[in-house]
Coordinates of C-alpha atoms in Angstrom, one line a residue:
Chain A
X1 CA -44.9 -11.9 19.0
X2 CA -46.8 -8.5 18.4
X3 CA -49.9 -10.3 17.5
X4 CA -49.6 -12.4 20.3
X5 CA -49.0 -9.7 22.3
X6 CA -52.4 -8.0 21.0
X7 CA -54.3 -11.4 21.2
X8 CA -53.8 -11.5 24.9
X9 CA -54.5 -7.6 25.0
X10 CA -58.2 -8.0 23.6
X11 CA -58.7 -11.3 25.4
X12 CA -58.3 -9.4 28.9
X13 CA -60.2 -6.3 27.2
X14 CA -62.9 -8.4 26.4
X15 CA -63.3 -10.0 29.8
X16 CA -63.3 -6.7 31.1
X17 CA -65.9 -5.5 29.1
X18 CA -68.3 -8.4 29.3
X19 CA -67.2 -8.4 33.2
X20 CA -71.0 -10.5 33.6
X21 CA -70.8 -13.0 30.8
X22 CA -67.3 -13.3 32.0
X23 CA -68.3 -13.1 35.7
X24 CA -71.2 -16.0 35.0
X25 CA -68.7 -18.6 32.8
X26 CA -66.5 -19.1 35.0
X27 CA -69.1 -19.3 38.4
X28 CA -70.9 -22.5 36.1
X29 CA -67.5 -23.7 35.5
X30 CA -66.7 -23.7 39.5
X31 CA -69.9 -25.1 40.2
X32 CA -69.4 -27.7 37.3
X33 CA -65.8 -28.9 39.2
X34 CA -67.2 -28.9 42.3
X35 CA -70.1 -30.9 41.7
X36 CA -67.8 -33.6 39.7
X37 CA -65.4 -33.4 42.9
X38 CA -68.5 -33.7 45.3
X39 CA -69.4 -36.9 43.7
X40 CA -65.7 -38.1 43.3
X41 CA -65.3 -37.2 47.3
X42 CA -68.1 -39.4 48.0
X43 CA -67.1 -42.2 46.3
X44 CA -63.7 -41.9 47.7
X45 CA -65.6 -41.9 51.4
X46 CA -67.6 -44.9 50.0
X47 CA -64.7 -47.1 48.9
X48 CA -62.3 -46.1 52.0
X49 CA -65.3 -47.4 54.4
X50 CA -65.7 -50.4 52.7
X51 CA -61.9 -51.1 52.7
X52 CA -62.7 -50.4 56.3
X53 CA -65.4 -52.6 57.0
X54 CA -63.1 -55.4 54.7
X55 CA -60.2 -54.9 56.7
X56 CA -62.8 -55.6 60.0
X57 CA -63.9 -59.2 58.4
X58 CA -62.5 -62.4 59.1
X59 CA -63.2 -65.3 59.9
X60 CA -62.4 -66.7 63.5
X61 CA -61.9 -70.5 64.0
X62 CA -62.6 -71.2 68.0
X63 CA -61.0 -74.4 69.0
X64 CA -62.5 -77.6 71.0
X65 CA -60.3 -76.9 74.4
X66 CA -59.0 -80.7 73.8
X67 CA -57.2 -79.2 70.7
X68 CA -53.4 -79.6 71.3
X69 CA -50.7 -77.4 69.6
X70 CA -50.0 -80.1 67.1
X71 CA -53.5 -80.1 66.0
X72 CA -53.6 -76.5 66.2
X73 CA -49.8 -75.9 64.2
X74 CA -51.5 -78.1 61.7
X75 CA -54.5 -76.5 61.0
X76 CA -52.5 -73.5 60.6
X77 CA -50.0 -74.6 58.0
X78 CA -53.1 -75.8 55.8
X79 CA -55.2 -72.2 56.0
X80 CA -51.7 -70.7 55.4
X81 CA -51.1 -72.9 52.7
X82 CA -54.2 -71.1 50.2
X83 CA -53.4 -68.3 48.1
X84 CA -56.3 -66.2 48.9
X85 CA -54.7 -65.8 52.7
X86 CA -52.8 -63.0 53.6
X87 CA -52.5 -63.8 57.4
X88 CA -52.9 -66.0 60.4
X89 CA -53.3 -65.3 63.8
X90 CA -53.2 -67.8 66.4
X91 CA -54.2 -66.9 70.0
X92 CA -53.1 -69.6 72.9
X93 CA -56.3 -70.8 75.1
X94 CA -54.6 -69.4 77.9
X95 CA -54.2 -65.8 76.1
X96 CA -58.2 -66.5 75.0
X97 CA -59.3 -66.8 78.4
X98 CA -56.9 -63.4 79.6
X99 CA -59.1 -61.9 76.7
X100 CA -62.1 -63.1 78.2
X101 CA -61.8 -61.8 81.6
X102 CA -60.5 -58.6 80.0
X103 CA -63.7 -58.3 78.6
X104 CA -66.1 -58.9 81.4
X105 CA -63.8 -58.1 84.0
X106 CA -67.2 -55.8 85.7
X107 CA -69.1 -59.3 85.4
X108 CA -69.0 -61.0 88.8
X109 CA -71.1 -63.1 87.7
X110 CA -69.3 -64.1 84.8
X111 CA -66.0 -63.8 86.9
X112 CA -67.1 -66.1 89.8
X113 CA -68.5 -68.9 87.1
X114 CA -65.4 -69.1 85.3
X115 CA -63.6 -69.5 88.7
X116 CA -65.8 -72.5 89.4
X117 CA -64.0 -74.3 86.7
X118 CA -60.8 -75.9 87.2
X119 CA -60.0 -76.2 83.9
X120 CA -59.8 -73.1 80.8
X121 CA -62.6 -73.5 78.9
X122 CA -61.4 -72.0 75.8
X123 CA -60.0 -73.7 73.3
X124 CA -57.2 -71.7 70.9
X125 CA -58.5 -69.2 68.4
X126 CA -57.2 -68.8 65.1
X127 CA -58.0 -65.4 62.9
X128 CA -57.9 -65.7 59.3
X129 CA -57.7 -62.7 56.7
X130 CA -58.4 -63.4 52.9
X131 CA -57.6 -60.8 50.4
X132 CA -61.2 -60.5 49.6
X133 CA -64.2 -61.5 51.5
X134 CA -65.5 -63.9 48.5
X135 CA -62.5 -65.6 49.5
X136 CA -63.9 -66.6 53.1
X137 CA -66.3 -69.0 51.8
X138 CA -63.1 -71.3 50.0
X139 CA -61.8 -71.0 53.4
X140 CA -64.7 -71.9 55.0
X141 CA -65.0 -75.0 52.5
X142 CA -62.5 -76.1 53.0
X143 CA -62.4 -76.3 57.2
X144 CA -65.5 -78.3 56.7
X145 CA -63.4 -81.3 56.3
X146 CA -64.9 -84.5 59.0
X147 CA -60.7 -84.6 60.5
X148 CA -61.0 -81.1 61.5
X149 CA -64.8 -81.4 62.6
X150 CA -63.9 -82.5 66.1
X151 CA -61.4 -80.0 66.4
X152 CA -63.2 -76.9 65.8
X153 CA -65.9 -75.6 68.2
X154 CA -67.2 -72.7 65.7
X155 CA -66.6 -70.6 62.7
X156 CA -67.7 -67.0 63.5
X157 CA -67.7 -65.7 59.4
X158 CA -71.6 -66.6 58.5
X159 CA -72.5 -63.5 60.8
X160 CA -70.8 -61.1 58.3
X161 CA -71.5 -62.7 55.0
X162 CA -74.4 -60.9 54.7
X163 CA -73.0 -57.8 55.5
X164 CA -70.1 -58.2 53.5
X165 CA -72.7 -58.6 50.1
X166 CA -74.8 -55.8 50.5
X167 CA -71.9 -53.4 50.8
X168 CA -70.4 -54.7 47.7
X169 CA -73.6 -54.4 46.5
X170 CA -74.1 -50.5 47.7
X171 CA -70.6 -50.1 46.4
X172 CA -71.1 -51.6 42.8
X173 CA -74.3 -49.1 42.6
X174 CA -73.1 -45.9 44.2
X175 CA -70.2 -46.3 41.9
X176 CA -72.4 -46.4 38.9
X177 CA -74.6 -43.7 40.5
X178 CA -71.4 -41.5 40.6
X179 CA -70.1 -42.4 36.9
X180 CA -73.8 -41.7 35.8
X181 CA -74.0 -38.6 37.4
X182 CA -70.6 -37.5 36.7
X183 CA -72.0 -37.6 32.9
X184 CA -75.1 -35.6 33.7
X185 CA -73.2 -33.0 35.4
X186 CA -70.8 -33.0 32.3
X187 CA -73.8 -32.7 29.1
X188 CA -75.9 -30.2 31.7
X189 CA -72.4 -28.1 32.3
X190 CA -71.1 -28.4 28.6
X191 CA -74.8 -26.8 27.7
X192 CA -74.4 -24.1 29.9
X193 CA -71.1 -23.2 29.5
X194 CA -71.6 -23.3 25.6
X195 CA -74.9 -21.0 25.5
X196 CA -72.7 -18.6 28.2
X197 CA -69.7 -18.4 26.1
X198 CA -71.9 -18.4 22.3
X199 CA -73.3 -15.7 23.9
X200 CA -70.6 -13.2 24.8
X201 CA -69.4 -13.8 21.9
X202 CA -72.6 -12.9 20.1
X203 CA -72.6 -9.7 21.9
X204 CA -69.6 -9.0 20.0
X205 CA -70.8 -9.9 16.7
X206 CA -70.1 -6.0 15.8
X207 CA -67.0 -6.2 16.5
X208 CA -66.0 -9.4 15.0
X209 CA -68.0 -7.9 11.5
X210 CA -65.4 -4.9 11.9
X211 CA -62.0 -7.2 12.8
X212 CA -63.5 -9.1 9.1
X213 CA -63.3 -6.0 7.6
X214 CA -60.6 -4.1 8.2
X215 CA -58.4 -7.1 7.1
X216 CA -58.3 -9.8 10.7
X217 CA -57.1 -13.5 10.1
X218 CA -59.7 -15.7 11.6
X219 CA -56.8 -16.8 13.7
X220 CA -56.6 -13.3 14.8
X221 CA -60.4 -12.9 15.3
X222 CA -60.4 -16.5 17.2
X223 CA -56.8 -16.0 19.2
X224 CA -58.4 -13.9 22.3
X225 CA -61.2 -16.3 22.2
X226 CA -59.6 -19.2 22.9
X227 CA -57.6 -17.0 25.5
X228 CA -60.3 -16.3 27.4
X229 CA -61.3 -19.8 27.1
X230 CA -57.4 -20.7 29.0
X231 CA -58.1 -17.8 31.3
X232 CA -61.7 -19.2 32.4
X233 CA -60.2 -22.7 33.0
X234 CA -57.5 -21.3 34.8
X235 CA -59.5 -19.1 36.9
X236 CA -62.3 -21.7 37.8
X237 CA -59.9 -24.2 38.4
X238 CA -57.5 -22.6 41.2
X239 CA -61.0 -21.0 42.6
X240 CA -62.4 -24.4 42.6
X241 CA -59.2 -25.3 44.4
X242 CA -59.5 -23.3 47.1
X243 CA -63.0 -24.0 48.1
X244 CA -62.4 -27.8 47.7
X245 CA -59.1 -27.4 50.7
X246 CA -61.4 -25.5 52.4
X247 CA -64.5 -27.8 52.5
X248 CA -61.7 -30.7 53.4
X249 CA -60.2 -28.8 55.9
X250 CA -64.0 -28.6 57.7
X251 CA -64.8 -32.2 57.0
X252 CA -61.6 -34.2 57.6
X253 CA -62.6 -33.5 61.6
X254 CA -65.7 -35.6 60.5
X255 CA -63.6 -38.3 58.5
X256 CA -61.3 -39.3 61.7
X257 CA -63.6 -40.4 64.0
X258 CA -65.3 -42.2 61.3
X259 CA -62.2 -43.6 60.0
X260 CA -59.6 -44.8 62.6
X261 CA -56.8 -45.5 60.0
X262 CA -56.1 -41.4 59.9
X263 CA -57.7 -41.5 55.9
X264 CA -58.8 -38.5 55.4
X265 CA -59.7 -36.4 51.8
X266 CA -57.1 -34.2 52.3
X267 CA -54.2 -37.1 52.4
X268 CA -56.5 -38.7 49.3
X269 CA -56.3 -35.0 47.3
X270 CA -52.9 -34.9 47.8
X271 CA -51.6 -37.5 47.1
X272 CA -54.0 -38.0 43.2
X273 CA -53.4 -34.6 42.9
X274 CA -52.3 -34.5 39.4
X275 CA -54.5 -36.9 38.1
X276 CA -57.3 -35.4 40.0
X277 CA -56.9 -31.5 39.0
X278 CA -55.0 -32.4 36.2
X279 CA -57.8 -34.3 34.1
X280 CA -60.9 -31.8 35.2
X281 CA -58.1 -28.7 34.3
X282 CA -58.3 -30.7 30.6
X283 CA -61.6 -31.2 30.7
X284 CA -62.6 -27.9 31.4
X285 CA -60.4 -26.5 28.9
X286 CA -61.8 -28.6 26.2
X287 CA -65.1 -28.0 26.8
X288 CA -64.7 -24.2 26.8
X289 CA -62.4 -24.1 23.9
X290 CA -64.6 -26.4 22.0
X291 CA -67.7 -24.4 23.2
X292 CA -65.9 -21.0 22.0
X293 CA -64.9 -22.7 18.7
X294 CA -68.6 -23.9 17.9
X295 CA -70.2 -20.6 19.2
X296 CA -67.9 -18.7 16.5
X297 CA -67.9 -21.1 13.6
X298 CA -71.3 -19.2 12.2
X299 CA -69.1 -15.6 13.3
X300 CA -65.9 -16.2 11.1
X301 CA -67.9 -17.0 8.3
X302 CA -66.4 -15.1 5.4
Chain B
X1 CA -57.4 -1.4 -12.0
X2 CA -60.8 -3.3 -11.2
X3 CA -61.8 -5.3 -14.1
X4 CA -65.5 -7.4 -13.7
X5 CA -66.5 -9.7 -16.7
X6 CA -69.9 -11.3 -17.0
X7 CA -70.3 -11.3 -13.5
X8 CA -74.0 -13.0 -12.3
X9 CA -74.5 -13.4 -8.7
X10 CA -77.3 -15.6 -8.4
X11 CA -78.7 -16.2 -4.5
X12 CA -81.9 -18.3 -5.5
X13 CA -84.3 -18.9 -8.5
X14 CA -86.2 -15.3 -7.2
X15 CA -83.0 -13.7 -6.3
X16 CA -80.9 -12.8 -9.1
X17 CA -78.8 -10.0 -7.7
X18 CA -76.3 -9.6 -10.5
X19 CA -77.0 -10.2 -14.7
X20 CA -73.7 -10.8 -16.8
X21 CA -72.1 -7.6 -15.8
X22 CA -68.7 -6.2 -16.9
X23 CA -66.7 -3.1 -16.6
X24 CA -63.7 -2.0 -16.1
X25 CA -62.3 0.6 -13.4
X26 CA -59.0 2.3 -13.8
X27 CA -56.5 2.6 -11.4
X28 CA -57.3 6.6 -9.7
X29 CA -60.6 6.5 -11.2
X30 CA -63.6 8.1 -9.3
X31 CA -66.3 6.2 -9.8
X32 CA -70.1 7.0 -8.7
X33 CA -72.0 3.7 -8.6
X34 CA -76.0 5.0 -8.2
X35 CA -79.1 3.0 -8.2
X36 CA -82.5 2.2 -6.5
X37 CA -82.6 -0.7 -3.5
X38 CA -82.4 -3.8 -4.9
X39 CA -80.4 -2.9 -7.9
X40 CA -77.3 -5.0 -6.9
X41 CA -74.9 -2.5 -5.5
X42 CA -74.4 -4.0 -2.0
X43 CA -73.8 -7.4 -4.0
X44 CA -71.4 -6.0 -6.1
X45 CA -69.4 -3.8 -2.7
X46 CA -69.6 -7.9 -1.4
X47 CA -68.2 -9.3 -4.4
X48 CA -65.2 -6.7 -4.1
X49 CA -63.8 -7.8 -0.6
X50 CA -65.0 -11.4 -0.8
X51 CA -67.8 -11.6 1.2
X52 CA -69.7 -13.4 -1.7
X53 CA -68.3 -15.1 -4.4
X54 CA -69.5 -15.1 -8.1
X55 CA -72.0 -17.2 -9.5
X56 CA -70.5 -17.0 -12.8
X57 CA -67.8 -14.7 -14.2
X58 CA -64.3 -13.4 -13.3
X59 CA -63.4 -10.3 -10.8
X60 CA -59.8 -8.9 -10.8
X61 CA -58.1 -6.6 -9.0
X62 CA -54.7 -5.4 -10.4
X63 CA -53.5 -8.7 -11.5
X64 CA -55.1 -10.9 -8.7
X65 CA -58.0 -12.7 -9.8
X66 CA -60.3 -13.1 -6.5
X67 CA -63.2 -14.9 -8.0
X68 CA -61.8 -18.3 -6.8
X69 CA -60.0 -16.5 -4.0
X70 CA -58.7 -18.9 -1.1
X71 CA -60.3 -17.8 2.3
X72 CA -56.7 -17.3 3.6
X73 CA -56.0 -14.9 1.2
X74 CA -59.5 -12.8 1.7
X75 CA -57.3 -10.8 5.2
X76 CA -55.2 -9.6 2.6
X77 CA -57.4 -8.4 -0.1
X78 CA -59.0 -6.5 2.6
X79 CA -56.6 -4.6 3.7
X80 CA -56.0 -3.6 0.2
X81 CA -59.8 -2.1 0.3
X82 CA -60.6 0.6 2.4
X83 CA -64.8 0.5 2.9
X84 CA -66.8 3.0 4.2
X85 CA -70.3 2.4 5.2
X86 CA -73.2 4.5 6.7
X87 CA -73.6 3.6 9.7
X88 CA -69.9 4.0 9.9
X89 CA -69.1 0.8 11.7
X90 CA -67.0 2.5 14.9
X91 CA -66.5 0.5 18.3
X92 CA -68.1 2.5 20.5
X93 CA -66.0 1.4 23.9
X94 CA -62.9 2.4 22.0
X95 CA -61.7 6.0 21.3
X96 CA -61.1 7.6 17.8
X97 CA -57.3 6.7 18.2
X98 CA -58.1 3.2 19.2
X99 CA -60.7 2.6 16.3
X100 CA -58.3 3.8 13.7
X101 CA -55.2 2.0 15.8
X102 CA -57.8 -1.7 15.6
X103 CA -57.2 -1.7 11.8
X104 CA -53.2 -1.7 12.3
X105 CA -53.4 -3.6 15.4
X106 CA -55.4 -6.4 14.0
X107 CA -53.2 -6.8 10.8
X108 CA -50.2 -7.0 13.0
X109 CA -48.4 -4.0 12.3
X110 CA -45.8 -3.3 15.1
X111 CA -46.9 -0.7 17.9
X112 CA -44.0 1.9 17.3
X113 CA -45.5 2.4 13.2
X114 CA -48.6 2.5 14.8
X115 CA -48.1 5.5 17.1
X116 CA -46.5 7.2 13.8
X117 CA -49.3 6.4 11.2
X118 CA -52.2 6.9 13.5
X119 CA -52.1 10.5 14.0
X120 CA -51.1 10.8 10.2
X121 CA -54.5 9.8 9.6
X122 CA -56.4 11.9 11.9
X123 CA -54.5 14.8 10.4
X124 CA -55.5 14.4 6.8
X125 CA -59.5 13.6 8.5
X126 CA -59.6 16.6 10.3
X127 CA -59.9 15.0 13.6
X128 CA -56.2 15.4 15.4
X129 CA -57.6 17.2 18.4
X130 CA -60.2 14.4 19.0
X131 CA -58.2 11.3 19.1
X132 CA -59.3 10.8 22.8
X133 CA -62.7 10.9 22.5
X134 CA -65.4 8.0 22.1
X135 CA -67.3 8.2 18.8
X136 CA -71.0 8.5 20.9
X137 CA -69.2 11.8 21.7
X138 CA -68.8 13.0 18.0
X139 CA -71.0 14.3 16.0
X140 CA -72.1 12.0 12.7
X141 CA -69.9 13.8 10.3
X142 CA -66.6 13.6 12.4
X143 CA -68.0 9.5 12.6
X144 CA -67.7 9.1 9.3
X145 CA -64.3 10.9 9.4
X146 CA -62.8 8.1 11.9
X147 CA -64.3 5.6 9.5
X148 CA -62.1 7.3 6.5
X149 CA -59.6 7.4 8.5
X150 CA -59.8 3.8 9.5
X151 CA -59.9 2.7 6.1
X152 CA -56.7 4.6 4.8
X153 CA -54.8 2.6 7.9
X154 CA -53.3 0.0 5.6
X155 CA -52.8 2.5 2.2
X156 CA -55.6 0.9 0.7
X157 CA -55.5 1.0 -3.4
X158 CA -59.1 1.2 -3.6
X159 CA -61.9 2.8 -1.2
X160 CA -65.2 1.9 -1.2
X161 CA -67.9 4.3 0.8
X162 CA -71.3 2.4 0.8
X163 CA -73.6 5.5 1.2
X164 CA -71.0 7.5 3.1
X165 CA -73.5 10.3 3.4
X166 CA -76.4 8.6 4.2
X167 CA -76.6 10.3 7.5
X168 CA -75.5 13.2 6.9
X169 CA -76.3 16.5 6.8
X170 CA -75.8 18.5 3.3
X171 CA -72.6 20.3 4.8
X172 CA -71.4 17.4 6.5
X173 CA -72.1 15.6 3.3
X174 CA -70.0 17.5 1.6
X175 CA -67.2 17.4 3.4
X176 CA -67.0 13.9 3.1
X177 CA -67.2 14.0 -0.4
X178 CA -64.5 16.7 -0.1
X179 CA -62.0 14.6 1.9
X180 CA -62.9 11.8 -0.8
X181 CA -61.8 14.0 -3.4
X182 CA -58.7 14.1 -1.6
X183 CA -57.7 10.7 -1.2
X184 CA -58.7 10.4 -4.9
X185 CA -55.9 13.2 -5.9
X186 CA -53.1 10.7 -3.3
X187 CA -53.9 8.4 -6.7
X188 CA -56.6 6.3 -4.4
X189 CA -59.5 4.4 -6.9
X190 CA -62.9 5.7 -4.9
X191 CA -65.9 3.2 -5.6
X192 CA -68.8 5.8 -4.0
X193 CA -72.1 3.9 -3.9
X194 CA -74.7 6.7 -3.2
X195 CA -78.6 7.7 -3.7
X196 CA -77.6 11.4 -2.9
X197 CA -78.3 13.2 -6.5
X198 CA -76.8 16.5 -5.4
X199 CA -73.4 14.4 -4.5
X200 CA -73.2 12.7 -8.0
X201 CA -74.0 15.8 -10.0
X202 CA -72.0 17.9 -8.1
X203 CA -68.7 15.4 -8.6
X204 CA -68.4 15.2 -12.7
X205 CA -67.3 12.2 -12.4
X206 CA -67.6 8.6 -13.9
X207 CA -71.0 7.4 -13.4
X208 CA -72.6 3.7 -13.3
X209 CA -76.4 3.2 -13.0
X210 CA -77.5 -0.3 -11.7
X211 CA -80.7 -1.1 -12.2
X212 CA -82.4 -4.9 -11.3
X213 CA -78.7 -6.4 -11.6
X214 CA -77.7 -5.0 -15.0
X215 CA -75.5 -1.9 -15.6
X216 CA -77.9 0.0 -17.8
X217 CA -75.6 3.0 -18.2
X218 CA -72.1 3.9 -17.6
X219 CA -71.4 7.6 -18.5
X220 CA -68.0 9.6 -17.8
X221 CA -68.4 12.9 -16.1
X222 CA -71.9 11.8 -15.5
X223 CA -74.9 12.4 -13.9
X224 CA -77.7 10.8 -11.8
X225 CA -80.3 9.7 -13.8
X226 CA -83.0 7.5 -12.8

């Protein structure tokens, strides 16, 4: 308990006294987690707006306006009927054409046209969602069937398809962007933070000679090491933290008039908080108390 | 009781530090240890605490054999051997308490026998009224005296002082060598390793002449001859 005691005594004296070295360690390590959790922020951004933009898709089946609600009720049972679909939505020709007058109710034009007809126009509309857009093209398939060709008027998914692959595509690569930078940041950080903490301890290579003489275990010489090495985590961790609930608290504003669905990065920290914080907290930890161990392996030497 | 048989210490095919030496140093002995640079005395001060181990032969100290010694075991053997070096090794951010206080602190002893043996120590150094000042603040005699003092912290059975008076000034020389004496007559072995002729020839005292790694001669109540 005494030497405990001590060990956390000349861990906080030595901090003190190498208040720069100290001062410096833990600004890399700040700037080491927030760089990781810019990246990580982004990618959370990325994959909520492509969720987005997912959710947006699907593919709308306009019916011929001869279509009755037999052949309509049958169509749906047999889209309903695939595994890849989570939901159908049927609108009525009648709520179709409310829709459409909704829309261009300033078109007189359009208005006075429509009224020229004695009959609606509009066929039913069916909306199809697939769990994932890859899935819109079975769907698709499978509508292309000659008994349902006189029934439906047009398929509106070909317009997004497109779309749909070059987000998954800017999605596959940012993600590997982000992993690949994620490791950069990591090797250029566990550099820094090694040559920072090798040396403040070389500045006490005096000292350490002394501890050898007068009779210090190497645990005793190593103990406030490692200390500081938990106090630097610590310290860079709840200061990274803060700055990272600060900079959401400024761009959240941003994030909900992007994002409709109320996500914001706050609601996403929160709620992988543990995981988040929890696993760079380790990380840190082990890199400085690895870092410290290698810097005074040539030190303890007897 | 020191006891050194055919000791070699052997750093590379140029570097033969140490030649098949053996003596033997009683227990309370005062022993003068002389000899030019290079002549192996710093190897030997190494052998002692374990900083270098034996090439060949066989060290013991009392009845513990630390040729082979496990590096666990080397905290231990250095508590039991006070050194003393000229440059006097002090931290300079801590005080003359705190310097003598690191050698207790750092082998665990509890805070309360601390505060007891502490000033003990500065007592029998000389140095009770300066326990609160930094050692940049002393002059180099009363350094050295903090270093003695340092070394006694753990009752050491054996002292070693590497060129204690190296320096020093002749008076403050002298009363290093004086205070020495002193932890000699507590029954303390004293290993002095010195180039200061006056020192040796002043002492009578046992007297071992290295010279290029051999002992070439070992007189009691000797003298410094080179």
């Amino acid at each position: 308990m005494t030497s405990l005691k001590r060990i956390l005594k000349f861990a906080f004296q030595d901090i003190g006294r190498n208040f720069g070295l100290s001062f410096m360690t833990v600004l890399i390590l700040i700037l080491m987690v927030l760089s990781v959790n810019a990246l990580w922020g982004v990618e959370a951004i990325t994959k909520e707006a492509v969720a987005t933009v997912k959710d947006q898709v699907n593919v709308s089946v306009y019916f011929s306006a001869n279509a009755n609600d037999d052949n309509v009720n049958e169509l749906k049972k047999y889209v309903s009927s695939f595994p890849e679909v989570v939901n159908v939505d049927l609108l009525s020709a009648d709520s179709v054409l409310d829709s459409f007058k909704q829309r261009h109710k300033l078109s007189k034009d359009i208005l006075d046209a429509l009224a020229e007809l004695d009959t609606n126009p509009f066929g039913p509309t069916m909306i199809i969602k697939t769990k994932e857009p890859s899935d819109y093209q079975k769907i698709i398939q499978a509508l292309n069937v000659p008994e349902y060709q006189t029934l439906i008027e047009a398929k509106s998914f070909d317009e997004h398809e497109t779309a749909l692959d070059k987000i998954q595509n800017i999605t596959n690569n940012a993600e590997k962007m982000v992993a690949g930078l994620v490791l950069l940041f990591g090797c250029i950080s566990f550099l820094i933070v090694f040559n920072t903490i090798r040396a403040a301890i070389h500045t006490q290579k005096v000292e350490i000679g002394i501890k050898r003489l007068v009779g210090a275990s190497n645990w005793f010489i190593r103990g406030p090491y490692i200390v500081e090495s938990l106090i630097f985590s610590v310290l860079s961790m709840a200061i990274s933290i803060g700055i990272i609930y600060l900079a959401l608290h400024f761009i959240d504003p941003y994030l909900s008039v992007i994002f409709s669905d109320g996500f914001s990065l706050t609601k996403y920290y929160n709620s992988h908080i543990l995981y988040l914080f929890g696993s760079q907290f380790v990380c840190v930890l082990v890199l400085t108390v690895v870092s410290s161990i290698l810097a005074m392996r040539r030190q303890l030497k007897v | 009781m020191i006891i050194v048989e055919g000791v070699t210490k052997v750093y590379s095919k140029n570097s033969v530090a140490l030649r098949d030496i053996s003596l033997h140093i009683n227990a309370g002995e005062f022993v003068s240890i002389i000899g030019q640079s290079g002549s192996g005395k710093t190897t030997f001060t190494k052998l002692l605490i374990a900083e270098e181990t034996p090439t060949k032969g066989k060290i013991k100290i009392g009845d513990w054999d630390i040729t082979n010694i496990k590096t666990d075991e080397i905290p231990y053997l250095r508590r039991q051997i006070g050194m003393i070096f000229q440059d006097y090794k002090l931290l300079p951010q801590k005080t003359v308490y705190e310097n003598v206080a690191f050698a207790l602190e750092v082998a665990g002893e509890k805070s309360k026998r601390i505060a007891q043996i502490v000033p003990q120590l500065l007592e029998i150094v000389g140095l009770s009224d300066r326990h609160n000042r930094y050692p940049q603040q002393l002059s180099g005699g009363e350094q050295q005296r903090v270093a003695i003092a340092r070394s006694l912290a753990h009752r050491p059975k054996i002292i070693v002082a590497d060129e204690p008076t190296g320096n020093l000034d002749t008076i403050n020389a002298e009363e290093i060598i004086q205070i020495l004496k002193k932890i000699n007559e507590f029954g303390t072995t004293v290993l002095l390793l010195t180039h200061n002729r006056e020192v040796v020839n002043a002492l009578h005292r046992r007297v071992i002449t290295l010279h290029g790694g051999n002992i070439v001669l070992d007189q009691e109540a000797g003298k410094y001859i080179l």
